[in-house]
XYZ file of C-alpha atoms in Angstrom:
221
model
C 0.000 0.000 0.000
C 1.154 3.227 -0.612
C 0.800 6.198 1.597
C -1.323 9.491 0.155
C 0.651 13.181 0.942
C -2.037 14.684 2.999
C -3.012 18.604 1.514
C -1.580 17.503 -1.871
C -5.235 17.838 -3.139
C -6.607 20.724 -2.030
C -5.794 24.059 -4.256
C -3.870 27.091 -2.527
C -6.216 30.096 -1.969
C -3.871 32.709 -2.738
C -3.968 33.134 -6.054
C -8.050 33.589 -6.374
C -7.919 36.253 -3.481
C -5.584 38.372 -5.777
C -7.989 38.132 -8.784
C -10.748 39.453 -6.385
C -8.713 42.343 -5.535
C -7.706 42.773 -8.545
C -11.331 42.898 -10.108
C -12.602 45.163 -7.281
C -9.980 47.753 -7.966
C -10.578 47.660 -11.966
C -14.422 48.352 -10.999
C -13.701 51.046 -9.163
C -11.448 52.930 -11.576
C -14.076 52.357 -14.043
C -16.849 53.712 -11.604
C -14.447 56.680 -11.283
C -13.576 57.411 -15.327
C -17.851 57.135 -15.456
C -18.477 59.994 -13.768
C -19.254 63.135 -15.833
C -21.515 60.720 -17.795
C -23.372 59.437 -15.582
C -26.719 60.269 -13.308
C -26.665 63.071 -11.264
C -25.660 62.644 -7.971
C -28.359 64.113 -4.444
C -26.536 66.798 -3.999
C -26.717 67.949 -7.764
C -30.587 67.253 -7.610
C -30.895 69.385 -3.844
C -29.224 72.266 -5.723
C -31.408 72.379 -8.771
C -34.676 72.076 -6.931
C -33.652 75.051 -4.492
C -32.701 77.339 -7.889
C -36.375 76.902 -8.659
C -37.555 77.495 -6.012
C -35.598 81.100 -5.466
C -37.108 81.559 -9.320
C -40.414 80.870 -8.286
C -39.862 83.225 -5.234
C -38.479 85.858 -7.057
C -41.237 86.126 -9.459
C -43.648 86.282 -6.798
C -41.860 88.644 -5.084
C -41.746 90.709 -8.272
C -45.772 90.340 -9.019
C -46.430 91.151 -5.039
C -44.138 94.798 -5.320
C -45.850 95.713 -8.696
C -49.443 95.202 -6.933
C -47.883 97.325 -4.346
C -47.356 99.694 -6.476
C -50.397 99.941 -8.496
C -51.994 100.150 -4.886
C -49.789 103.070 -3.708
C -50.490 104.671 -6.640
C -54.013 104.124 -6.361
C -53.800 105.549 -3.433
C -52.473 108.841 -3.649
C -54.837 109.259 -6.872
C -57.736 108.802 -4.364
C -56.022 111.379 -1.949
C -55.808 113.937 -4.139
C -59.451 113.241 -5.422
C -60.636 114.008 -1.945
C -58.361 116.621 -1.076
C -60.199 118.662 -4.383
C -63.489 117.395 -3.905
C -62.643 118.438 -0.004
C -61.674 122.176 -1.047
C -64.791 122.597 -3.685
C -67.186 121.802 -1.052
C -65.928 124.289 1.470
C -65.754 127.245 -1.212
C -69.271 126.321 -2.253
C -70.556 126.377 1.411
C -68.690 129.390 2.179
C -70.274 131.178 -1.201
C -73.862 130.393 -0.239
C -73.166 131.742 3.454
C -71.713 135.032 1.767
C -74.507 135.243 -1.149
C -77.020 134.891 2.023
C -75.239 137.667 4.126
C -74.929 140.011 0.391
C -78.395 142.614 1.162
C -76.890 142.731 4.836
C -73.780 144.054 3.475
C -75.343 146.413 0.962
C -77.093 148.101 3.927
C -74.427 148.799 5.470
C -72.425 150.304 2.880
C -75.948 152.576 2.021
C -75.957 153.754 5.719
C -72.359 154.402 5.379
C -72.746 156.822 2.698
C -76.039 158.289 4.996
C -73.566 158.937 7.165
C -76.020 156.381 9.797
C -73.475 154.230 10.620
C -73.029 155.153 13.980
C -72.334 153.901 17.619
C -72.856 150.359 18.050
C -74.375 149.764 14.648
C -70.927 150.801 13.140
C -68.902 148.635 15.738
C -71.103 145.689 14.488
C -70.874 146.173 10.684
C -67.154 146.880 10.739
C -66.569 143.347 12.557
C -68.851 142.168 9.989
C -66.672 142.952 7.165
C -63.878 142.270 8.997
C -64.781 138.625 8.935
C -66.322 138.082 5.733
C -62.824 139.865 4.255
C -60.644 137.095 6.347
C -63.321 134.537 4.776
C -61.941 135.838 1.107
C -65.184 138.050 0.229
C -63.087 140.796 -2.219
C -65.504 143.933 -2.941
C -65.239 145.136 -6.425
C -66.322 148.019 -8.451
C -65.066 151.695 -8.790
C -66.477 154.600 -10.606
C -64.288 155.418 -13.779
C -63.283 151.533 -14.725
C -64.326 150.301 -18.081
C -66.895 148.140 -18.270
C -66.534 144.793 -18.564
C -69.730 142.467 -18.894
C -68.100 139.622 -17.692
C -68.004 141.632 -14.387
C -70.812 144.516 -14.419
C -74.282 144.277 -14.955
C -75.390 147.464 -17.029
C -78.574 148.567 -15.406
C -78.562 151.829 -16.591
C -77.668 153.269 -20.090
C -76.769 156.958 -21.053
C -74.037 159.320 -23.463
C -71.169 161.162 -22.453
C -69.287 163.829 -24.344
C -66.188 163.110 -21.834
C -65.692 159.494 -22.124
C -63.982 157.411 -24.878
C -65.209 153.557 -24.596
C -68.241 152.318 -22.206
C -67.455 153.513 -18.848
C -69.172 152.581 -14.879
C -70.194 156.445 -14.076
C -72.175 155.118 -11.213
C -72.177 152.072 -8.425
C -75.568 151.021 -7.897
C -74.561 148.116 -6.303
C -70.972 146.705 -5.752
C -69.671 143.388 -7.076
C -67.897 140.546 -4.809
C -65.861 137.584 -5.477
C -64.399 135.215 -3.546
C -60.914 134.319 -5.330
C -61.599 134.383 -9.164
C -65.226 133.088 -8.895
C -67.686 136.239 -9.000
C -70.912 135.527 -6.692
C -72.405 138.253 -7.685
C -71.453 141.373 -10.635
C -70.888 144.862 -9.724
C -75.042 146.431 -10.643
C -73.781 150.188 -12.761
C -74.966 152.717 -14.872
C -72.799 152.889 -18.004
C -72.143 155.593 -20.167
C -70.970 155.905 -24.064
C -69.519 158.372 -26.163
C -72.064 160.729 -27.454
C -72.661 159.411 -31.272
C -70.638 162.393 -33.769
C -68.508 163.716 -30.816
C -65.593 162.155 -32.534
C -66.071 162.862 -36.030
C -67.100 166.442 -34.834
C -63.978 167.290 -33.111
C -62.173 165.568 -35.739
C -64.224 167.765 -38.338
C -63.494 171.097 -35.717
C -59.451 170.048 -35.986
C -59.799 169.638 -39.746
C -61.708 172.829 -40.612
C -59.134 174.818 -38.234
C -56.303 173.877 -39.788
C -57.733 174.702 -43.038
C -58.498 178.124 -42.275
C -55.033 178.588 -40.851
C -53.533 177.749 -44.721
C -56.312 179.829 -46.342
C -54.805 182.865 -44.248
C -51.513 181.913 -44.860
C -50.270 181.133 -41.349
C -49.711 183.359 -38.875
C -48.401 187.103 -39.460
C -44.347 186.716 -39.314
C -42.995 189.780 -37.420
């Protein structure tokens, strides 16, 4: 009988274990040289979904500042709208107190020129004035001034060999305004030239200096 070497059967493990390694390392170079190509990694993916989402902020934050606006805007359209609608209500109110305190006035100013306004009376119709003046009641109307029918209110008609356009001779009743709105027009008797006067004096200057050169001009010494 011959005797069997024990272990001469069995195959040394060395060899394979180096393979393995081997393998492992050439699939991890390859994993390595795959990388631009291949699927993008979490961190890639977290990054893009937070860009969108700072776009989609952005634009809302754009549309929510432009409503602002439009609001603000808005807003100081409506202010201004009030403020004017505000101011035309007072000076309307205050016109139709001073309209209703007008014949009151006039009195006064007719017992003025009586020479009646006297003692107390004159006390209250000068604080009268005095506070429909601070109110912005402006008195208007003087003898002389040309008359304007935007202003005046022609109640009485007549000819004047003195005056050259339509003139106020007399104040029947005086005008007021408050600012550039007229409540009521100055009430005056107007007067024209007297038809001819002009071509008459013209005819007077004419027929003078005619005579003069029909004489032959003055003597010379």
């Amino acid at each position: 009988m011959t005797e069997e070497t024990p272990g001469f059967d069995e195959k040394p493990e060395g060899p394979s274990d180096a393979a393995d390694s081997e393998e492992a390392a050439q699939g991890a170079g390859s994993a390595d040289k795959a990388g631009p190509g291949s699927a993008p990694s979490g961190e890639e993916l977290v990054e893009v979904g937070l860009k969108a989402q700072l776009d989609q902020a952005q634009a809302a934050l754009n549309e929510r500042t432009a409503d602002l606006q439009r609001l603000q805007a808005e807003y100081q359209n409506y202010r201004r709208r009030v403020e004017r609608d505000r101011v035309t209500v007072k000076e309307i109110a205050v016109a139709n107190l001073l309209s209703e305190l007008l014949p009151t006035l006039d009195d006064i100013g007719r017992a003025r020129d009586h020479g009646e306004l006297v003692g107390g009376f004159k006390s209250v119709a000068e604080s009268l004035e005095t506070i429909v003046a601070k109110m912005g009641l402006q008195q208007f109307g003087k003898e002389g001034e040309p008359f304007d029918p935007l202003v005046h209110e022609a109640l009485m008609h007549s000819y004047a060999p003195d005056v050259t356009e339509t003139t106020c001779v007399q104040i029947l009743q005086p005008g007021y305004r408050i600012g550039e709105r007229t409540i009521r027009p100055a009430r005056v008797a107007v007067a024209e030239p007297q038809p001819g006067a002009q071509g008459a004096k013209g005819e007077g200057e004419d027929a003078g200096s005619g005579s003069e050169e029909e004489s032959g001009g003055p003597d010379k010494g």
